XYZ file of C-alpha atoms in Angstrom:
306
model
C 44.066 -133.776 47.362
C 42.262 -131.511 49.674
C 44.367 -128.794 51.421
C 44.250 -128.503 55.176
C 42.902 -124.973 56.286
C 41.958 -123.317 59.361
C 39.245 -120.863 60.436
C 39.918 -118.540 63.368
C 38.154 -115.769 65.287
C 40.487 -112.809 64.717
C 38.543 -110.313 66.645
C 35.348 -110.824 68.795
C 34.021 -107.290 68.006
C 30.382 -108.146 68.438
C 29.407 -106.244 65.442
C 25.749 -105.547 65.264
C 26.082 -106.022 61.411
C 29.514 -106.315 60.236
C 29.942 -105.736 56.629
C 32.182 -104.558 53.773
C 35.738 -105.808 54.671
C 38.442 -103.982 52.627
C 42.166 -104.841 52.580
C 44.463 -101.935 52.413
C 47.824 -102.948 50.855
C 49.556 -99.610 51.800
C 49.165 -100.085 55.443
C 48.608 -103.831 55.602
C 45.442 -103.389 57.530
C 41.789 -104.429 57.192
C 38.790 -102.031 57.395
C 35.433 -102.945 57.527
C 31.930 -101.410 58.887
C 29.357 -102.131 61.426
C 26.481 -101.050 59.349
C 23.692 -100.780 61.961
C 25.977 -100.223 64.755
C 24.970 -96.630 65.440
C 21.525 -97.931 66.150
C 22.876 -99.680 69.327
C 25.539 -97.311 70.359
C 28.429 -99.129 68.698
C 31.189 -97.707 66.570
C 30.594 -98.010 62.731
C 34.017 -98.039 61.100
C 36.638 -100.503 62.103
C 40.327 -101.152 61.338
C 42.559 -104.055 62.463
C 46.379 -104.412 61.942
C 46.805 -108.110 62.091
C 50.589 -107.643 62.552
C 50.186 -106.212 66.114
C 46.577 -106.719 66.770
C 45.913 -102.938 66.999
C 42.309 -102.004 66.538
C 40.768 -98.564 65.835
C 37.250 -97.697 65.448
C 35.172 -94.499 64.572
C 31.400 -93.630 65.332
C 28.864 -92.305 62.759
C 25.541 -90.970 63.235
C 23.876 -92.996 60.563
C 23.803 -96.501 59.207
C 26.693 -97.195 56.930
C 26.116 -99.648 54.020
C 29.741 -99.572 52.566
C 33.047 -97.784 52.572
C 35.820 -97.329 49.971
C 39.291 -95.903 50.595
C 40.261 -92.891 48.638
C 43.339 -92.689 46.464
C 44.424 -89.475 48.124
C 43.342 -90.265 51.549
C 40.258 -90.650 53.691
C 37.223 -92.609 52.472
C 33.841 -92.382 50.713
C 30.877 -93.700 52.515
C 27.554 -95.101 51.410
C 25.354 -93.855 54.407
C 21.727 -94.078 54.650
C 20.655 -91.233 52.429
C 23.548 -90.706 50.288
C 27.325 -90.616 49.634
C 29.758 -88.819 51.773
C 33.470 -88.256 52.371
C 35.120 -89.334 55.522
C 38.153 -87.931 57.331
C 39.934 -90.557 59.605
C 41.777 -87.819 61.501
C 38.723 -85.808 62.477
C 35.954 -88.358 62.148
C 33.838 -85.754 60.069
C 31.763 -86.648 57.142
C 30.772 -84.344 54.161
C 27.857 -84.913 51.804
C 28.632 -85.586 48.229
C 25.175 -86.519 46.924
C 21.962 -87.734 48.371
C 19.939 -90.613 46.626
C 16.257 -90.451 45.716
C 15.332 -93.717 47.187
C 12.400 -93.793 49.488
C 14.072 -92.445 52.808
C 11.321 -93.839 54.976
C 12.312 -97.336 54.556
C 15.283 -97.491 52.347
C 18.963 -96.943 52.921
C 22.151 -97.660 50.954
C 23.886 -101.009 51.531
C 26.787 -102.877 50.125
C 29.226 -101.362 47.589
C 32.711 -101.496 46.092
C 35.039 -99.621 43.551
C 35.941 -100.711 40.144
C 39.489 -100.447 38.906
C 38.928 -97.102 37.200
C 38.052 -95.866 40.737
C 34.276 -95.482 40.492
C 32.179 -96.303 43.562
C 29.228 -98.446 43.152
C 26.581 -98.946 45.935
C 23.037 -100.127 45.993
C 20.064 -99.687 48.231
C 18.044 -102.041 50.387
C 14.440 -101.788 51.718
C 14.912 -101.960 55.553
C 11.772 -103.976 55.748
C 13.433 -106.565 53.194
C 10.351 -106.965 51.019
C 9.827 -104.209 48.304
C 11.899 -103.569 45.219
C 12.080 -99.954 45.667
C 15.904 -99.295 45.595
C 18.471 -98.454 43.058
C 22.041 -99.314 42.164
C 24.127 -96.065 42.134
C 27.567 -95.231 40.391
C 29.587 -92.450 41.880
C 32.297 -91.251 39.517
C 35.550 -89.699 40.476
C 34.300 -86.317 39.498
C 31.496 -86.788 42.098
C 28.742 -87.123 39.616
C 26.095 -89.708 40.698
C 23.924 -91.853 38.472
C 21.412 -94.689 38.970
C 22.430 -97.769 36.873
C 19.807 -100.246 38.198
C 16.503 -100.080 39.828
C 13.732 -102.296 41.313
C 16.135 -103.767 43.892
C 14.970 -105.150 47.360
C 18.398 -105.584 49.012
C 21.740 -104.837 47.122
C 24.652 -107.047 47.938
C 27.906 -108.490 46.642
C 29.072 -106.106 43.787
C 32.305 -107.272 42.396
C 34.251 -107.466 39.201
C 35.923 -110.233 37.319
C 39.703 -109.903 37.215
C 39.592 -108.931 33.443
C 37.044 -106.310 34.146
C 34.619 -107.644 31.694
C 31.964 -109.015 34.111
C 30.085 -107.301 37.060
C 28.548 -109.468 39.653
C 25.693 -108.304 41.883
C 23.088 -109.876 44.157
C 19.592 -108.864 44.976
C 19.470 -110.902 48.213
C 15.821 -111.366 48.634
C 15.111 -112.303 44.984
C 17.462 -115.296 45.597
C 19.830 -114.369 42.642
C 23.225 -113.356 41.936
C 23.458 -111.680 38.609
C 26.156 -111.083 35.969
C 26.424 -108.123 33.547
C 28.659 -107.443 30.725
C 30.915 -104.555 32.093
C 32.594 -101.631 30.149
C 35.489 -100.311 32.258
C 36.000 -97.315 30.084
C 32.426 -96.028 30.739
C 31.299 -97.851 33.778
C 28.141 -99.092 32.034
C 26.310 -102.411 32.641
C 24.463 -104.280 29.953
C 23.140 -107.865 29.450
C 22.030 -108.873 32.653
C 21.769 -112.595 33.506
C 21.455 -114.975 36.245
C 24.865 -116.087 37.307
C 23.649 -118.325 40.452
C 20.554 -119.017 42.107
C 20.156 -119.489 45.953
C 16.407 -120.435 45.647
C 17.165 -123.904 46.766
C 19.918 -122.963 49.251
C 19.411 -122.658 53.223
C 20.855 -119.168 53.164
C 20.741 -115.956 50.976
C 23.384 -114.222 49.104
C 25.272 -111.481 51.026
C 28.678 -109.873 50.277
C 31.011 -111.163 47.500
C 34.585 -110.975 46.221
C 36.628 -112.335 43.473
C 39.977 -114.355 43.359
C 42.708 -114.270 40.845
C 41.313 -117.349 39.136
C 38.089 -115.525 38.216
C 35.986 -117.333 40.910
C 33.327 -115.496 43.037
C 33.242 -115.795 46.634
C 29.851 -115.182 48.425
C 28.975 -115.167 52.129
C 25.553 -116.737 52.759
C 23.566 -115.084 55.492
C 21.522 -117.506 57.757
C 23.188 -120.759 56.453
C 26.801 -119.609 57.402
C 28.159 -121.023 54.136
C 31.021 -119.357 52.381
C 30.537 -120.417 48.774
C 33.175 -120.339 45.799
C 31.422 -120.187 42.500
C 33.453 -121.180 39.282
C 33.121 -118.475 36.409
C 30.367 -120.449 34.912
C 28.251 -120.142 38.084
C 28.733 -123.748 39.355
C 29.615 -124.226 43.053
C 33.198 -125.119 43.269
C 33.294 -125.480 47.001
C 31.570 -124.672 50.189
C 33.071 -123.818 53.566
C 30.695 -123.798 56.600
C 31.731 -120.926 59.095
C 31.349 -121.211 62.779
C 28.296 -118.877 62.836
C 25.329 -118.686 60.741
C 25.009 -115.036 59.815
C 28.107 -114.395 57.886
C 27.841 -111.086 55.858
C 30.877 -110.537 53.554
C 34.257 -111.763 52.556
C 37.537 -110.296 51.543
C 41.179 -111.481 50.774
C 43.957 -109.911 52.558
C 47.365 -110.485 54.027
C 50.627 -109.412 52.402
C 50.153 -112.174 49.621
C 46.394 -111.856 49.376
C 46.042 -115.490 50.505
C 44.114 -114.924 53.827
C 40.356 -114.759 53.595
C 38.610 -112.533 56.070
C 34.815 -113.059 56.757
C 32.455 -110.638 58.697
C 29.453 -111.491 60.526
C 26.378 -110.016 62.527
C 25.257 -110.409 66.064
C 21.611 -109.007 65.604
C 18.871 -111.565 65.525
C 15.730 -109.443 65.023
C 14.590 -108.977 61.438
C 11.422 -107.980 59.761
C 8.602 -110.426 59.698
C 8.794 -110.698 55.853
C 11.726 -113.281 56.532
C 10.814 -115.744 59.098
C 14.212 -117.487 58.519
C 15.706 -115.080 60.823
C 13.220 -115.556 63.507
C 14.295 -119.219 64.090
C 17.299 -117.816 65.895
C 16.068 -116.565 69.399
C 19.456 -115.647 70.831
C 22.755 -114.673 69.569
C 25.264 -117.325 68.740
C 28.668 -117.512 70.461
C 30.930 -115.296 68.470
C 28.246 -113.878 66.331
C 29.401 -110.389 65.088
C 33.136 -111.445 65.197
C 35.647 -111.159 62.503
C 36.963 -114.445 61.149
C 40.089 -115.395 59.103
C 40.659 -118.413 56.964
C 44.290 -119.565 56.071
C 45.778 -122.478 54.243
C 43.412 -122.686 51.102
C 46.317 -121.669 48.756
C 43.914 -119.332 46.728
C 45.013 -115.732 46.053
C 42.630 -112.702 45.813
C 43.058 -109.536 43.748
C 43.991 -106.100 45.166
C 40.833 -103.857 46.213
C 40.824 -100.674 44.265
C 40.432 -97.142 45.763
C 38.061 -94.517 44.943
C 39.729 -92.062 42.432
C 37.908 -89.028 43.563
C-alpha cells in the first residue's frame, strides 16, 4: 500500500544554482550552496534552521561546487580552482590546494565526504561538452590526489551504507557509475555502469543514499527524483514541482525528511539544447523543497576530518 507523502517549498530562496545540501546533526540545520550565485550578486553559502525558520547566508567571490563541514568547526569548500577552508564567523576562505584542470573553462563541482573524513569533489567543463576534468580526493592531512579523469561534469558522489561501494555520475555521459571502495585507503577500483539515463528525459545530478542502500538521484531538466535499488533498477520516481532539481539529502531529527535543491537559471551552453526549451524561470525555481511521509530513513552525513 502506497504511503501518503507531501512535497512543500520550505524556502523560496531563488538560488541561481542551488546544490550540495548537507544536514548537520549537531545543530539540526541544513546547509547548501548556490554554486553560481556570485555571478549574479547572490550569496553562495546558505543555512536553514527548520525549527524556527532562521536563515543565514554568506557571500563568496568564486563559484562554489560543494561544501563539507569540518570536524573541528568551519567548512572545506570546492571552489572554482581548488580546495579552501571557510570560517563561518569571519566569512574568510584560505587556500588548501589548487587543481590542475583547465582554468579557462573548468571548475570544481559536486562533492562529499566519506566516513573516514576524506573530501571528494570533481570538476566540470563549464561549456558542458569536453571530458577535461578530474575527480579529486582531499585527505584529512590536506594532501590532494586525482583519482579519476576524463570527466565532463562530476555529480552525485556518495557511498553505500557499508562503505564498500562508491557512486558517481558523469552527467553528460548519461551514466551513474559504481566503484568498489576501500575505506581504509580511499581507493576506487572496478568501475562499472550502475544506471544509465540515456533514455530518460533528464540528466543525473546530485545523489545521496538511504539506510536500505538505495541511491537517490535528482534529475535536472526532468524534475524527477529517482530512487535506485542497490542493483541499479528504478524502485520509485517522484516528480518535483520544478524541472531543474539539482541535489537531495535526508535531514530532520530522525533523518526521515528529504530536502531537494533546485536552480533558477535558464541559460546554458548551446551544447545542450535541452535547457534552451525553457525560455523563462518557472514558479519557485531555485527554491528549497522538503518531502515528508515516505517512511524512509537516510544515513548521517560525515564531516571532513582535517
